[in-house]
Tab-separated table of C-alpha atoms and ligand atoms in Angstrom:
chain	number	residue	atom	x	y	z
S	1	MET	CA	155.958	162.784	39.347
S	2	SER	CA	156.422	162.188	35.623
S	3	ARG	CA	158.062	159.028	34.362
S	4	ILE	CA	160.934	161.043	32.874
S	5	ALA	CA	161.502	162.877	36.159
S	6	ASP	CA	161.378	159.537	38.023
S	7	ILE	CA	164.116	158.012	35.912
S	8	ALA	CA	166.217	161.173	36.105
S	9	ALA	CA	165.889	161.246	39.900
S	10	ALA	CA	167.192	157.680	40.140
S	11	LEU	CA	170.328	158.429	38.087
S	12	PRO	CA	173.393	159.475	40.066
S	13	ALA	CA	174.704	162.948	39.188
S	14	TYR	CA	171.994	163.667	36.621
S	15	ASP	CA	172.608	167.012	34.940
S	16	ALA	CA	170.461	167.728	31.872
S	17	ALA	CA	172.898	170.428	30.761
S	18	ASP	CA	175.905	168.089	30.802
S	19	LEU	CA	174.953	164.432	30.599
S	20	SER	CA	177.533	161.724	29.862
S	21	VAL	CA	176.993	159.178	27.088
S	22	ASP	CA	176.876	156.432	29.729
S	23	ALA	CA	174.144	158.287	31.631
S	24	VAL	CA	172.066	158.709	28.458
S	25	GLN	CA	172.404	154.988	27.735
S	26	ALA	CA	171.411	154.083	31.298
S	27	PHE	CA	168.434	156.465	31.094
S	28	LEU	CA	167.211	154.992	27.819
S	29	SER	CA	167.661	151.450	28.987
S	30	GLU	CA	165.373	152.239	31.916
S	31	LEU	CA	162.887	154.122	29.722
S	32	THR	CA	162.547	151.264	27.216
S	33	ALA	CA	162.845	148.342	29.650
S	34	SER	CA	159.117	147.634	29.611
S	35	ALA	CA	158.252	149.134	26.220
S	36	ALA	CA	158.772	145.997	24.122
S	37	VAL	CA	156.106	145.000	21.604
S	38	THR	CA	154.117	141.931	22.626
S	39	GLN	CA	151.807	141.183	19.676
S	40	ARG	CA	152.967	138.197	17.698
S	41	GLU	CA	152.484	136.672	14.295
S	42	SER	CA	153.695	133.623	12.434
S	43	VAL	CA	155.844	134.175	9.343
S	44	PRO	CA	157.242	131.783	6.734
S	45	LEU	CA	160.974	131.207	7.132
S	46	PHE	CA	161.916	133.105	3.966
S	47	GLU	CA	160.332	136.245	5.459
S	48	ALA	CA	161.794	135.845	8.923
S	49	LEU	CA	165.310	137.257	8.471
S	50	GLY	CA	165.936	139.966	11.099
S	51	ARG	CA	162.628	139.338	12.879
S	52	VAL	CA	162.565	138.778	16.653
S	53	LEU	CA	161.441	135.416	18.008
S	54	ALA	CA	158.292	135.595	20.138
S	55	GLU	CA	158.957	132.319	21.962
S	56	ASP	CA	161.665	129.724	22.527
S	57	ILE	CA	161.979	127.199	19.715
S	58	VAL	CA	162.169	123.736	21.235
S	59	SER	CA	163.540	121.115	18.913
S	60	PRO	CA	160.898	118.536	17.901
S	61	ILE	CA	163.639	116.198	16.617
S	62	SER	CA	167.305	115.420	17.168
S	63	VAL	CA	169.758	116.955	14.694
S	64	PRO	CA	171.279	114.953	13.160
S	65	PRO	CA	168.543	112.346	13.606
S	66	HIS	CA	170.996	109.400	13.390
S	67	ASP	CA	174.683	108.608	13.915
S	68	ASN	CA	176.347	109.250	10.559
S	69	SER	CA	179.665	109.489	8.812
S	70	ALA	CA	181.542	112.797	8.650
S	71	MET	CA	183.672	111.562	5.715
S	72	ASP	CA	183.633	109.504	2.561
S	73	GLY	CA	185.534	106.358	3.570
S	74	TYR	CA	185.099	102.969	5.236
S	75	ALA	CA	183.178	102.343	8.435
S	76	PHE	CA	184.459	99.626	10.783
S	77	ASP	CA	184.405	98.534	14.421
S	78	GLY	CA	186.978	100.707	16.229
S	79	ALA	CA	187.574	97.919	18.776
S	80	MET	CA	189.769	96.405	16.089
S	81	LEU	CA	192.353	99.185	16.373
S	82	PRO	CA	195.388	97.753	18.193
S	83	GLN	CA	196.373	99.539	21.434
S	84	ASP	CA	200.178	99.506	21.086
S	85	ALA	CA	200.682	98.827	17.433
S	86	PRO	CA	204.042	99.535	15.777
S	87	ILE	CA	204.096	102.708	13.715
S	88	ASP	CA	203.773	100.860	10.424
S	89	ALA	CA	200.965	98.464	11.483
S	90	SER	CA	198.132	98.258	9.035
S	91	ILE	CA	194.585	96.931	9.132
S	92	CYS	CA	193.043	94.906	6.359
S	93	LEU	CA	189.268	94.365	6.175
S	94	ARG	CA	186.718	92.868	3.791
S	95	VAL	CA	184.314	95.377	2.225
S	96	ALA	CA	180.823	93.999	2.835
S	97	GLY	CA	178.874	96.695	0.934
S	98	THR	CA	178.242	100.406	0.462
S	99	ALA	CA	176.174	102.704	2.711
S	100	LEU	CA	174.821	105.705	0.810
S	101	ALA	CA	173.422	108.891	2.370
S	102	GLY	CA	169.649	108.862	2.625
S	103	SER	CA	168.946	105.229	3.440
S	104	ALA	CA	170.059	102.625	5.963
S	105	TRP	CA	172.470	99.856	4.926
S	106	ARG	CA	171.077	96.557	6.170
S	107	GLY	CA	173.590	93.937	4.966
S	108	ALA	CA	175.119	91.225	7.150
S	109	LEU	CA	178.504	91.944	8.755
S	110	GLY	CA	181.295	89.517	9.637
S	111	ALA	CA	183.926	90.089	12.363
S	112	HIS	CA	186.520	91.682	10.056
S	113	ASP	CA	184.227	93.550	7.750
S	114	ALA	CA	184.065	97.192	6.795
S	115	VAL	CA	181.360	99.072	4.898
S	116	ARG	CA	182.155	101.664	2.286
S	117	ILE	CA	180.340	104.783	3.512
S	118	MET	CA	179.486	108.251	2.173
S	119	THR	CA	179.382	111.495	4.138
S	120	GLY	CA	176.035	111.794	5.939
S	121	ALA	CA	175.154	108.093	5.520
S	122	MET	CA	173.821	106.326	8.632
S	123	MET	CA	176.450	104.332	10.520
S	124	PRO	CA	175.694	100.615	10.110
S	125	PRO	CA	174.845	99.019	13.514
S	126	GLY	CA	177.987	97.913	15.404
S	127	LEU	CA	180.374	100.175	13.439
S	128	ASP	CA	181.637	103.300	15.170
S	129	THR	CA	184.713	104.528	13.296
S	130	VAL	CA	185.331	105.804	9.757
S	131	ILE	CA	188.668	105.766	7.956
S	132	PRO	CA	188.669	108.493	5.267
S	133	GLN	CA	189.147	107.066	1.798
S	134	GLU	CA	192.361	109.005	1.126
S	135	PHE	CA	194.179	106.743	3.639
S	136	CYS	CA	192.879	103.546	2.041
S	137	ASN	CA	194.286	101.073	-0.361
S	138	VAL	CA	191.543	99.088	-2.052
S	139	GLU	CA	192.039	95.823	-3.888
S	140	ASP	CA	189.052	93.797	-5.077
S	141	ASP	CA	186.819	93.497	-1.989
S	142	ARG	CA	189.592	94.296	0.513
S	143	VAL	CA	190.531	97.632	2.061
S	144	SER	CA	193.732	98.290	4.021
S	145	PHE	CA	194.956	101.393	5.838
S	146	PRO	CA	197.603	102.380	8.431
S	147	ALA	CA	196.347	101.647	11.983
S	148	LYS	CA	197.952	104.712	13.561
S	149	VAL	CA	196.155	107.419	11.579
S	150	LEU	CA	192.982	107.352	13.655
S	151	ARG	CA	191.374	106.545	16.971
S	152	ARG	CA	188.195	104.715	17.804
S	153	GLY	CA	185.121	106.879	17.130
S	154	ASP	CA	186.840	109.191	14.645
S	155	ASN	CA	184.785	110.701	11.819
S	156	ARG	CA	181.467	109.670	13.265
S	157	ARG	CA	178.796	112.260	14.057
S	158	PHE	CA	176.429	111.431	16.883
S	159	THR	CA	172.637	111.630	16.930
S	160	GLY	CA	171.664	115.002	18.450
S	161	GLU	CA	175.247	116.297	18.332
S	162	ASP	CA	173.949	119.618	16.953
S	163	LEU	CA	170.672	119.599	18.903
S	164	MET	CA	168.919	117.017	21.058
S	165	LYS	CA	165.154	116.530	20.780
S	166	GLY	CA	163.399	118.663	23.438
S	167	GLN	CA	166.323	121.067	23.794
S	168	ALA	CA	165.767	124.844	23.276
S	169	ALA	CA	167.274	125.565	19.890
S	170	LEU	CA	166.669	129.334	19.888
S	171	ARG	CA	165.684	131.754	22.601
S	172	ARG	CA	162.768	134.166	22.702
S	173	GLY	CA	164.112	137.623	21.849
S	174	GLU	CA	166.652	136.288	19.368
S	175	ARG	CA	166.954	138.307	16.149
S	176	LEU	CA	166.887	135.761	13.378
S	177	SER	CA	170.210	135.621	11.530
S	178	PRO	CA	171.001	133.542	8.424
S	179	ALA	CA	172.394	130.801	10.729
S	180	ALA	CA	169.185	130.897	12.801
S	181	LEU	CA	167.067	130.477	9.650
S	182	GLY	CA	169.129	127.398	8.762
S	183	MET	CA	168.784	126.057	12.304
S	184	VAL	CA	164.988	126.462	12.253
S	185	ALA	CA	164.839	124.752	8.853
S	186	SER	CA	166.969	121.861	10.119
S	187	LEU	CA	164.225	121.215	12.681
S	188	GLY	CA	161.704	120.816	9.871
S	189	LEU	CA	159.793	123.988	10.791
S	190	ALA	CA	158.462	126.055	7.864
S	191	SER	CA	157.370	129.100	9.858
S	192	VAL	CA	158.321	130.850	13.083
S	193	PRO	CA	156.447	132.830	15.755
S	194	VAL	CA	157.829	136.397	15.775
S	195	LEU	CA	156.922	139.672	17.431
S	196	ARG	CA	155.230	142.206	15.186
S	197	ARG	CA	157.549	144.729	13.620
S	198	LEU	CA	158.253	147.871	15.616
S	199	ARG	CA	156.559	150.866	13.996
S	200	VAL	CA	158.713	153.970	13.917
S	201	ALA	CA	157.471	157.309	12.625
S	202	CYS	CA	159.953	159.919	11.504
S	203	PHE	CA	159.909	163.480	10.309
S	204	SER	CA	162.293	166.352	9.788
S	205	THR	CA	161.786	169.879	11.030
S	206	GLY	CA	163.190	173.274	10.130
S	207	ASP	CA	162.184	176.103	7.818
S	208	GLU	CA	165.558	176.047	6.084
S	209	ILE	CA	165.051	172.453	4.932
S	210	LEU	CA	163.915	171.602	1.409
S	211	SER	CA	162.021	168.507	0.328
S	212	LEU	CA	163.336	166.584	-2.630
S	213	GLY	CA	161.728	168.092	-5.708
S	214	ASP	CA	161.752	171.636	-4.280
S	215	ALA	CA	163.767	174.171	-6.252
S	216	PRO	CA	167.033	175.165	-4.531
S	217	ARG	CA	166.641	178.310	-2.461
S	218	GLU	CA	169.184	180.655	-0.958
S	219	GLY	CA	170.082	179.621	2.593
S	220	ALA	CA	168.214	176.327	2.371
S	221	VAL	CA	169.476	172.701	2.320
S	222	TYR	CA	167.823	169.503	1.193
S	223	ASP	CA	166.413	167.144	3.814
S	224	SER	CA	168.993	164.364	4.027
S	225	ASN	CA	168.241	163.201	7.575
S	226	ARG	CA	164.959	161.484	6.770
S	227	TYR	CA	166.756	159.316	4.272
S	228	THR	CA	169.618	158.273	6.538
S	229	VAL	CA	167.152	157.604	9.353
S	230	PHE	CA	164.970	155.608	6.968
S	231	GLY	CA	168.018	153.511	5.981
S	232	LEU	CA	169.065	152.943	9.585
S	233	LEU	CA	165.537	151.887	10.573
S	234	ALA	CA	165.097	149.644	7.550
S	235	ARG	CA	168.380	147.890	8.450
S	236	LEU	CA	166.927	147.192	11.893
S	237	GLY	CA	163.817	145.665	10.367
S	238	CYS	CA	161.446	148.374	11.636
S	239	GLU	CA	158.287	149.424	9.830
S	240	VAL	CA	158.974	153.037	8.883
S	241	ILE	CA	156.149	155.581	8.838
S	242	ASP	CA	157.458	158.577	6.935
S	243	LEU	CA	155.704	161.765	8.013
S	244	GLY	CA	157.768	163.992	5.771
S	245	LEU	CA	159.154	167.417	6.404
S	246	VAL	CA	157.218	169.546	8.881
S	247	ARG	CA	157.172	173.318	8.646
S	248	ASP	CA	157.999	175.338	11.706
S	249	ASP	CA	154.411	176.035	12.650
S	250	PRO	CA	153.129	174.963	16.099
S	251	ALA	CA	149.769	173.630	14.901
S	252	THR	CA	151.332	171.492	12.153
S	253	LEU	CA	154.072	170.259	14.468
S	254	ALA	CA	151.515	169.305	17.127
S	255	ALA	CA	149.245	167.543	14.651
S	256	THR	CA	152.181	165.592	13.204
S	257	LEU	CA	153.474	164.575	16.609
S	258	GLN	CA	150.013	163.390	17.667
S	259	ARG	CA	149.531	161.428	14.487
S	260	ALA	CA	152.963	159.857	15.029
S	261	ALA	CA	152.031	158.838	18.585
S	262	ARG	CA	148.771	157.292	17.320
S	263	GLU	CA	150.417	155.260	14.586
S	264	ALA	CA	153.848	154.371	15.925
S	265	ASP	CA	155.668	152.847	18.886
S	266	ALA	CA	158.577	155.255	18.536
S	267	ILE	CA	159.074	158.637	16.899
S	268	ILE	CA	162.320	160.017	15.505
S	269	THR	CA	162.664	163.674	14.625
S	270	SER	CA	165.702	165.649	13.582
S	271	GLY	CA	166.483	169.302	14.174
S	272	GLY	CA	165.113	171.991	16.413
S	273	VAL	CA	166.027	170.505	19.803
S	274	SER	CA	169.105	172.557	20.695
S	275	ALA	CA	168.826	175.103	23.506
S	276	GLY	CA	169.177	178.047	21.142
S	277	ALA	CA	166.762	176.710	18.536
S	278	ALA	CA	164.605	179.510	17.155
S	279	ASP	CA	161.856	177.162	15.973
S	280	HIS	CA	158.840	175.778	17.804
S	281	THR	CA	159.815	172.094	17.892
S	282	ARG	CA	160.942	172.061	21.529
S	283	ASP	CA	157.919	173.974	22.795
S	284	VAL	CA	155.460	171.706	21.031
S	285	MET	CA	157.197	168.551	22.275
S	286	GLN	CA	157.141	169.982	25.793
S	287	GLN	CA	153.420	170.776	25.576
S	288	LEU	CA	152.392	167.375	24.284
S	289	GLY	CA	154.706	165.025	26.113
S	290	ASP	CA	156.711	164.151	29.167
S	291	MET	CA	160.083	165.378	27.925
S	292	ALA	CA	163.740	165.813	28.775
S	293	PHE	CA	166.041	168.092	26.786
S	294	TRP	CA	169.715	167.395	27.195
S	295	ARG	CA	173.105	168.678	26.298
S	296	VAL	CA	175.078	165.476	26.013
S	297	ALA	CA	178.820	165.498	26.694
S	298	MET	CA	179.659	164.151	23.259
S	299	ARG	CA	180.811	165.182	19.823
S	300	PRO	CA	179.150	165.239	17.393
S	301	GLY	CA	175.568	165.284	18.648
S	302	ARG	CA	175.250	167.561	21.644
S	303	PRO	CA	171.498	168.361	21.765
S	304	LEU	CA	169.110	165.488	22.349
S	305	ALA	CA	165.459	165.331	23.366
S	306	VAL	CA	163.849	162.218	24.798
S	307	GLY	CA	160.348	161.716	26.039
S	308	LEU	CA	156.998	160.007	26.000
S	309	ILE	CA	154.109	161.232	23.852
S	310	PRO	CA	150.731	159.891	25.026
S	311	ARG	CA	148.281	158.552	22.455
S	312	ASP	CA	145.526	161.141	22.479
S	313	GLU	CA	142.780	158.625	21.634
S	314	ALA	CA	143.947	155.919	24.013
S	315	PRO	CA	145.794	157.612	26.857
S	316	SER	CA	145.893	154.401	28.891
S	317	GLN	CA	147.993	152.669	26.225
S	318	GLN	CA	151.773	152.706	26.319
S	319	PRO	CA	152.910	156.159	25.123
S	320	ALA	CA	155.165	156.483	22.088
S	321	VAL	CA	158.856	156.994	22.832
S	322	LEU	CA	160.198	160.145	21.190
S	323	PHE	CA	163.823	160.597	20.169
S	324	GLY	CA	164.490	164.186	19.121
S	325	LEU	CA	167.840	164.020	17.361
S	326	PRO	CA	170.071	166.968	16.488
S	327	GLY	CA	169.818	168.482	13.013
S	328	ASN	CA	173.342	167.979	11.758
S	329	PRO	CA	173.444	164.952	9.450
S	330	VAL	CA	176.446	163.214	11.055
S	331	ALA	CA	175.143	163.959	14.560
S	332	VAL	CA	171.914	162.223	13.536
S	333	MET	CA	173.743	159.047	12.561
S	334	VAL	CA	176.046	159.045	15.590
S	335	THR	CA	173.262	159.618	18.125
S	336	PHE	CA	171.184	156.980	16.362
S	337	LEU	CA	173.981	154.406	16.679
S	338	ALA	CA	174.932	155.315	20.236
S	339	PHE	CA	171.445	155.703	21.723
S	340	VAL	CA	168.496	155.016	19.469
S	341	ARG	CA	169.581	151.695	17.994
S	342	PRO	CA	170.018	149.839	21.315
S	343	ALA	CA	166.767	151.383	22.603
S	344	LEU	CA	164.812	150.309	19.516
S	345	LEU	CA	166.281	146.797	19.672
S	346	ARG	CA	164.927	146.506	23.212
S	347	MET	CA	161.545	147.838	22.064
S	348	MET	CA	161.586	145.271	19.250
S	349	GLY	CA	161.696	142.614	21.979
S	350	CYS	CA	165.340	141.545	21.659
S	351	HIS	CA	166.863	139.874	24.690
S	352	GLU	CA	169.733	141.656	26.378
S	353	ALA	CA	172.553	140.067	24.389
S	354	ALA	CA	170.748	140.654	21.079
S	355	ALA	CA	170.132	144.325	21.932
S	356	ALA	CA	173.709	144.967	23.076
S	357	PRO	CA	175.916	147.002	20.733
S	358	PRO	CA	178.518	144.929	18.890
S	359	PRO	CA	181.854	144.707	20.739
S	360	LEU	CA	184.331	147.480	19.995
S	361	LEU	CA	187.348	146.630	17.857
S	362	ARG	CA	190.831	147.502	19.068
S	363	ALA	CA	192.945	149.266	16.428
S	364	ARG	CA	196.113	151.338	16.252
S	365	SER	CA	195.614	154.961	15.318
S	366	ALA	CA	197.724	155.977	12.306
S	367	SER	CA	197.829	159.569	13.491
S	368	ALA	CA	197.576	161.725	16.593
S	369	ILE	CA	194.023	162.748	17.564
S	370	ARG	CA	193.192	165.801	19.655
S	371	LYS	CA	190.780	165.012	22.467
S	372	LYS	CA	189.763	166.716	25.704
S	373	PRO	CA	188.686	164.594	28.668
S	374	GLY	CA	185.105	165.202	29.807
S	375	ARG	CA	183.163	164.200	26.701
S	376	THR	CA	182.855	161.223	24.384
S	377	GLU	CA	183.985	161.803	20.806
S	378	TYR	CA	183.122	159.724	17.785
S	379	GLN	CA	185.493	160.202	14.873
S	380	ARG	CA	184.837	158.785	11.444
S	381	GLY	CA	187.659	156.451	10.488
S	382	PHE	CA	188.707	153.752	8.090
S	383	VAL	CA	190.037	150.519	9.578
S	384	LYS	CA	192.307	148.312	7.523
S	385	ALA	CA	193.836	144.955	8.362
S	386	VAL	CA	197.587	144.747	9.059
S	387	ALA	CA	199.248	141.346	8.620
S	388	GLY	CA	200.331	139.910	11.972
S	389	ALA	CA	199.395	143.004	14.001
S	390	LEU	CA	196.440	145.020	15.255
S	391	PRO	CA	194.359	146.654	12.512
S	392	GLU	CA	195.185	150.271	11.752
S	393	VAL	CA	192.626	153.096	11.738
S	394	CYS	CA	192.961	156.389	9.860
S	395	VAL	CA	190.575	159.130	10.931
S	396	ALA	CA	188.960	161.236	8.215
S	397	GLY	CA	190.334	164.731	7.632
S	398	ASN	CA	187.071	166.640	7.970
S	399	GLN	CA	185.169	165.658	11.107
S	400	GLY	CA	182.547	168.431	10.778
S	401	SER	CA	179.166	167.307	12.068
S	402	GLY	CA	177.513	168.281	8.799
S	403	VAL	CA	180.024	166.487	6.577
S	404	LEU	CA	178.317	163.315	5.361
S	405	SER	CA	181.005	162.566	2.774
S	406	SER	CA	183.477	161.520	5.477
S	407	MET	CA	180.783	159.191	6.878
S	408	LEU	CA	180.730	157.504	3.493
S	409	GLU	CA	184.492	157.050	3.407
S	410	ALA	CA	184.523	155.575	6.914
S	411	ASN	CA	183.867	151.962	7.916
S	412	GLY	CA	183.648	152.726	11.623
S	413	LEU	CA	183.686	155.320	14.381
S	414	VAL	CA	186.712	155.721	16.613
S	415	VAL	CA	185.233	156.000	20.109
S	416	LEU	CA	187.254	158.335	22.317
S	417	HIS	CA	185.825	157.686	25.753
S	418	HIS	CA	184.636	160.300	28.257
S	419	ASP	CA	187.782	160.382	30.398
S	420	GLN	CA	190.241	159.754	27.589
S	421	GLY	CA	192.797	162.448	26.668
S	422	PRO	CA	194.715	163.063	23.428
S	423	VAL	CA	195.803	160.091	21.314
S	424	ALA	CA	199.357	159.817	19.980
S	425	ALA	CA	200.133	158.228	16.614
S	426	GLY	CA	200.468	154.468	17.204
S	427	ASP	CA	198.239	154.414	20.313
S	428	GLU	CA	195.501	151.800	20.569
S	429	VAL	CA	191.913	153.055	20.273
S	430	ASP	CA	188.424	151.514	20.292
S	431	VAL	CA	186.395	151.436	17.080
S	432	MET	CA	182.660	150.871	16.631
S	433	MET	CA	182.519	149.079	13.281
S	434	PHE	CA	179.598	149.901	10.968
S	435	ASP	CA	179.289	146.377	9.608
S	436	GLY	CA	175.843	145.106	10.414
S	437	CYS	CA	174.680	148.447	11.870
S	438	ILE	CA	174.741	150.831	8.929
D	1	AMP	P1	169.237	172.355	14.257
D	1	AMP	O1	169.540	171.234	15.196
D	1	AMP	O2	167.822	172.425	13.868
D	1	AMP	O3	169.775	173.652	14.782
D	1	AMP	O4	170.042	172.063	12.923
D	1	AMP	C1	171.451	171.987	12.902
D	1	AMP	C2	171.960	171.905	11.482
D	1	AMP	O5	171.466	170.747	10.846
D	1	AMP	C3	171.535	173.065	10.587
D	1	AMP	O6	172.647	173.424	9.791
D	1	AMP	C4	170.439	172.473	9.748
D	1	AMP	O7	170.348	173.123	8.510
D	1	AMP	C5	170.867	171.041	9.597
D	1	AMP	N1	169.705	170.200	9.389
D	1	AMP	C6	168.607	170.159	10.186
D	1	AMP	N2	167.709	169.263	9.706
D	1	AMP	C7	168.252	168.745	8.586
D	1	AMP	C8	167.808	167.767	7.648
D	1	AMP	N3	166.618	167.169	7.793
D	1	AMP	N4	168.617	167.442	6.613
D	1	AMP	C9	169.812	168.046	6.500
D	1	AMP	N5	170.296	168.950	7.350
D	1	AMP	C10	169.534	169.322	8.376
D	2	MG	MG1	166.648	174.109	13.097
């Protein structure tokens, strides 16, 4: 049996003509579970943003490497703080010297001495508490402050409080964020081991599609999908192999698909996969690969093709994963976000949490929304903050699946779940925010 048929057979209530969004996600998670890239390379930290870690990073040092002060103030021995002091009790100490950040203070300390200390400076031995300077009264070499404003140990940072030597600082499969870059740098590491970038080939199909530079023609539209897909892939940190616009000719389609499978880990096409499609895209995919063609219970984005295209020169190698997206420009973006993005993140080698879609935001719908149970709908909407209450979301007026302008006005997609019915004005809804994805 084919791999695609195997996965389909294991899914409960699999119906290619009416597949739920959840079922598509479960299918793809199975299909891509063992398709992650394994080749690794080492990259300098400044080039590592968004890359996926190839191994755990174990800290070679403790961060911070020494106990230090969290404030500018005066370090002293917290044992001196009286247990049951009256509210107005104060402490008066002699200032024995100044500890600056970057070097150890090595002066001699008497029993009632304090050391003036700067943020980040090493705590002098025997001193464990820092009184911030704004509480202090300083006269000549004496400092006094109210006893009740702090407790023993306050304003001291411990060695290894951020990370202890030998502890795993970052996990294999982590996508390196700005905070992760800072963390790696704080360990003194100038480069990181990452997985090679995922290579994704894409092309558009359809005889009514024009390339940029072509003269306008009656009945034809410019190819916008390749550009949105390029943007979405670039945001993910994939290496994009642009195979252009492919005419509706079986030989050219086959040659392009085979080249894509040779050069890429994944292939994204748009157009030509709906049941009624008059072009040859479906047939060629079917001939070359192990394919499934679905009608997904969703709007926008009904038709979807998924499959594996073997590498003709190295059939024993992992086949390329093909995502045949619908032609309509908004359907392309929605199916990419709902299905392709999590699948590609897994193929990039992300661990489960890093590949998971961001959590949905709860917002109040400003208007009523028509919705029939039995399919998932994604409506373009704009979420704005409301002081002291849930954010409010306004859905765009024109939700047509070809209308890119309302995608531009939106900052998220209202997700109306499979079993959900109509929404009344003021009802709470879930929103998939674009931030970080688009
Ligand atoms: P299809 O899925 O091929 O039936 O296409 C559905 C709709 O999407 C048609 O109106 C196409 O003209 C449009 N479409 C298909 N491919 C593209 C593309 N690359 N750029 C813009 N629109 C497209
Ligand atoms: Mg078409």
